[in-house]
CSV table of C-alpha atoms in Angstrom, one decimal:
chain,number,residue,atom,x,y,z
A,6,MET,CA,83.2,61.9,33.3
A,7,ASN,CA,83.8,58.9,35.6
A,8,ASP,CA,83.6,59.1,39.4
A,9,TYR,CA,86.3,57.4,41.3
A,10,LYS,CA,86.4,56.1,44.8
A,11,ILE,CA,89.6,56.0,46.8
A,12,SER,CA,89.7,53.3,49.3
A,13,ASN,CA,90.3,54.5,53.0
A,14,ALA,CA,89.7,58.0,51.9
A,15,ILE,CA,88.9,60.7,54.5
A,16,ASP,CA,86.1,63.3,54.2
A,17,ILE,CA,87.7,66.5,54.9
A,18,LYS,CA,85.7,69.6,54.9
A,19,PRO,CA,87.0,73.1,53.9
A,20,GLY,CA,88.4,74.8,57.0
A,21,ASP,CA,89.3,71.6,58.9
A,22,PHE,CA,92.9,72.3,58.6
A,23,GLU,CA,92.6,75.7,60.1
A,24,LYS,CA,91.4,74.1,63.3
A,25,ARG,CA,95.0,73.2,63.9
A,26,PRO,CA,96.3,74.9,67.3
A,27,GLU,CA,99.0,77.3,66.7
A,28,ILE,CA,102.5,76.2,67.6
A,29,VAL,CA,104.3,78.5,70.0
A,30,ASN,CA,108.1,78.8,70.3
A,31,ILE,CA,108.9,75.8,68.1
A,32,THR,CA,112.5,76.4,66.9
A,33,SER,CA,113.8,73.0,66.1
A,34,PRO,CA,112.6,69.6,64.9
A,35,ALA,CA,114.0,68.0,68.1
A,36,THR,CA,111.6,70.2,70.2
A,37,TYR,CA,108.7,69.2,68.1
A,38,PHE,CA,109.2,65.5,67.9
A,39,GLU,CA,110.2,65.3,71.7
A,40,GLU,CA,107.6,67.6,73.2
A,41,PHE,CA,104.7,68.3,70.8
A,42,ILE,CA,103.9,65.6,68.2
A,43,PHE,CA,101.8,63.3,70.4
A,44,ALA,CA,99.4,66.0,71.6
A,45,ARG,CA,99.1,67.6,68.2
A,46,VAL,CA,98.5,64.3,66.1
A,47,ASN,CA,96.5,62.4,68.5
A,48,LEU,CA,94.2,65.3,69.5
A,49,CYS,CA,93.7,66.1,65.7
A,50,PRO,CA,90.0,67.0,65.0
A,51,LEU,CA,90.2,65.4,61.5
A,52,PRO,CA,88.8,61.9,61.1
A,53,LYS,CA,91.4,59.1,61.8
A,54,ILE,CA,92.6,56.7,59.1
A,55,GLU,CA,91.7,53.7,61.4
A,56,SER,CA,93.4,51.4,59.0
A,57,LEU,CA,96.7,53.1,58.9
A,58,ASN,CA,99.3,51.0,60.6
A,59,THR,CA,102.8,52.1,59.6
A,60,VAL,CA,106.2,53.2,60.6
A,61,ILE,CA,107.4,56.4,59.1
A,62,ARG,CA,110.9,58.0,59.4
A,63,PHE,CA,111.7,61.6,59.3
A,64,ASP,CA,115.3,62.5,58.4
A,65,ILE,CA,115.9,66.3,59.1
A,66,ASP,CA,119.2,67.8,58.0
A,67,GLY,CA,120.6,71.2,59.3
A,68,ASP,CA,120.3,73.0,62.6
A,69,HIS,CA,119.0,70.9,65.4
A,70,GLY,CA,118.1,68.2,62.9
A,71,GLY,CA,118.1,64.5,63.4
A,72,SER,CA,116.2,61.4,62.5
A,73,TRP,CA,113.0,60.3,64.2
A,74,THR,CA,110.8,57.2,63.7
A,75,ILE,CA,107.1,57.3,64.4
A,76,VAL,CA,104.9,54.3,64.8
A,77,VAL,CA,101.3,54.8,63.8
A,78,GLU,CA,98.6,52.2,64.8
A,79,GLY,CA,94.9,52.4,63.9
A,80,GLY,CA,95.5,56.1,62.8
A,81,LEU,CA,97.0,57.2,66.2
A,82,LEU,CA,100.6,57.9,67.1
A,83,LYS,CA,102.0,55.2,69.4
A,84,ARG,CA,105.6,55.8,69.6
A,85,VAL,CA,108.3,58.4,68.6
A,86,VAL,CA,111.9,57.2,68.7
A,87,ARG,CA,115.0,59.3,68.0
A,88,ASN,CA,117.3,57.5,65.7
A,89,TYR,CA,121.1,57.5,66.4
A,90,PRO,CA,123.7,56.1,64.3
A,91,ASP,CA,124.4,53.3,66.6
A,92,THR,CA,120.9,52.0,67.1
A,93,SER,CA,121.3,49.0,64.7
A,94,SER,CA,121.6,46.8,67.7
A,95,SER,CA,118.3,48.0,69.2
A,96,PRO,CA,116.1,45.1,70.5
A,97,HIS,CA,113.1,46.9,68.7
A,98,GLU,CA,114.9,47.1,65.4
A,99,ALA,CA,112.4,45.2,63.3
A,100,GLU,CA,109.5,47.0,64.8
A,101,LEU,CA,111.1,50.4,63.8
A,102,ARG,CA,111.9,49.6,60.2
A,103,SER,CA,110.3,52.4,58.3
A,104,VAL,CA,107.8,51.9,55.4
A,105,SER,CA,108.3,55.4,54.1
A,106,THR,CA,111.0,58.2,54.8
A,107,PHE,CA,110.4,61.9,54.7
A,108,SER,CA,113.7,63.8,54.2
A,109,MET,CA,114.0,67.5,54.2
A,110,ASP,CA,116.1,70.3,55.9
A,111,SER,CA,115.2,71.8,59.2
A,112,GLU,CA,114.1,75.1,57.6
A,113,THR,CA,111.5,73.4,55.5
A,114,PHE,CA,110.3,71.4,58.4
A,115,ILE,CA,109.8,74.4,60.6
A,116,SER,CA,108.0,76.2,57.6
A,117,ILE,CA,105.6,73.3,57.3
A,118,LEU,CA,104.9,73.5,61.0
A,119,LYS,CA,104.4,77.2,60.9
A,120,ARG,CA,102.1,76.8,58.0
A,121,GLU,CA,104.3,79.0,55.7
A,122,VAL,CA,104.2,76.2,53.1
A,123,THR,CA,102.1,73.2,52.6
A,124,PRO,CA,103.6,69.7,52.7
A,125,GLN,CA,102.4,69.2,49.1
A,126,LYS,CA,104.1,72.5,47.9
A,127,ALA,CA,107.3,71.5,49.7
A,128,PHE,CA,107.3,68.1,48.1
A,129,PHE,CA,106.5,69.4,44.5
A,130,SER,CA,109.2,72.1,44.8
A,131,ARG,CA,111.6,69.3,45.7
A,132,LYS,CA,112.3,70.5,49.3
A,133,VAL,CA,110.9,67.2,50.8
A,134,LYS,CA,111.9,63.8,49.3
A,135,ILE,CA,109.8,60.7,50.0
A,136,THR,CA,111.2,57.2,49.7
A,137,GLY,CA,109.7,53.9,50.2
A,138,ASP,CA,105.9,53.2,50.0
A,139,ILE,CA,104.3,56.3,48.3
A,140,MET,CA,100.7,55.0,48.9
A,141,ILE,CA,101.4,55.1,52.7
A,142,ALA,CA,103.1,58.4,52.5
A,143,LEU,CA,99.9,59.7,50.7
A,144,LYS,CA,97.8,58.4,53.5
A,145,MET,CA,100.1,60.1,56.0
A,146,ASN,CA,99.5,63.3,54.4
A,147,VAL,CA,96.4,64.1,56.6
A,148,LEU,CA,98.5,63.6,59.7
A,149,ILE,CA,101.5,65.5,58.3
A,150,HIS,CA,99.4,68.4,57.1
A,151,TYR,CA,98.2,68.5,60.8
A,152,LEU,CA,101.6,68.6,62.2
């Protein structure tokens, strides 16, 4: 049997994901992206993917859904921008071009936040669609799981 090494892999120990603080009163993706995401992701006790520099878009359909773009630099969340249909003239448009997009409905997103379903299970049951650079999406898995 061959051993394989994944570059930029992170050593995650059993129980690390259980350290995630509970989310209280999150009822919509908008509330999460606009009030909670910075503290949750940047205070994550998991090792950072220091080489991760990317732009990820989340398209959430349904109640209180919307579209948000997050900018990750050095494994830390630097910006969250709510996308509106008329933002094509934004002066920061090039900076916000996503490398990968995660699409899902608001019910699935809230279920992931409440740990009722894992991001992997949601993806493999086709409740989450990923477009763009799949390798970047896989690296984002650590941060997304910690949502």
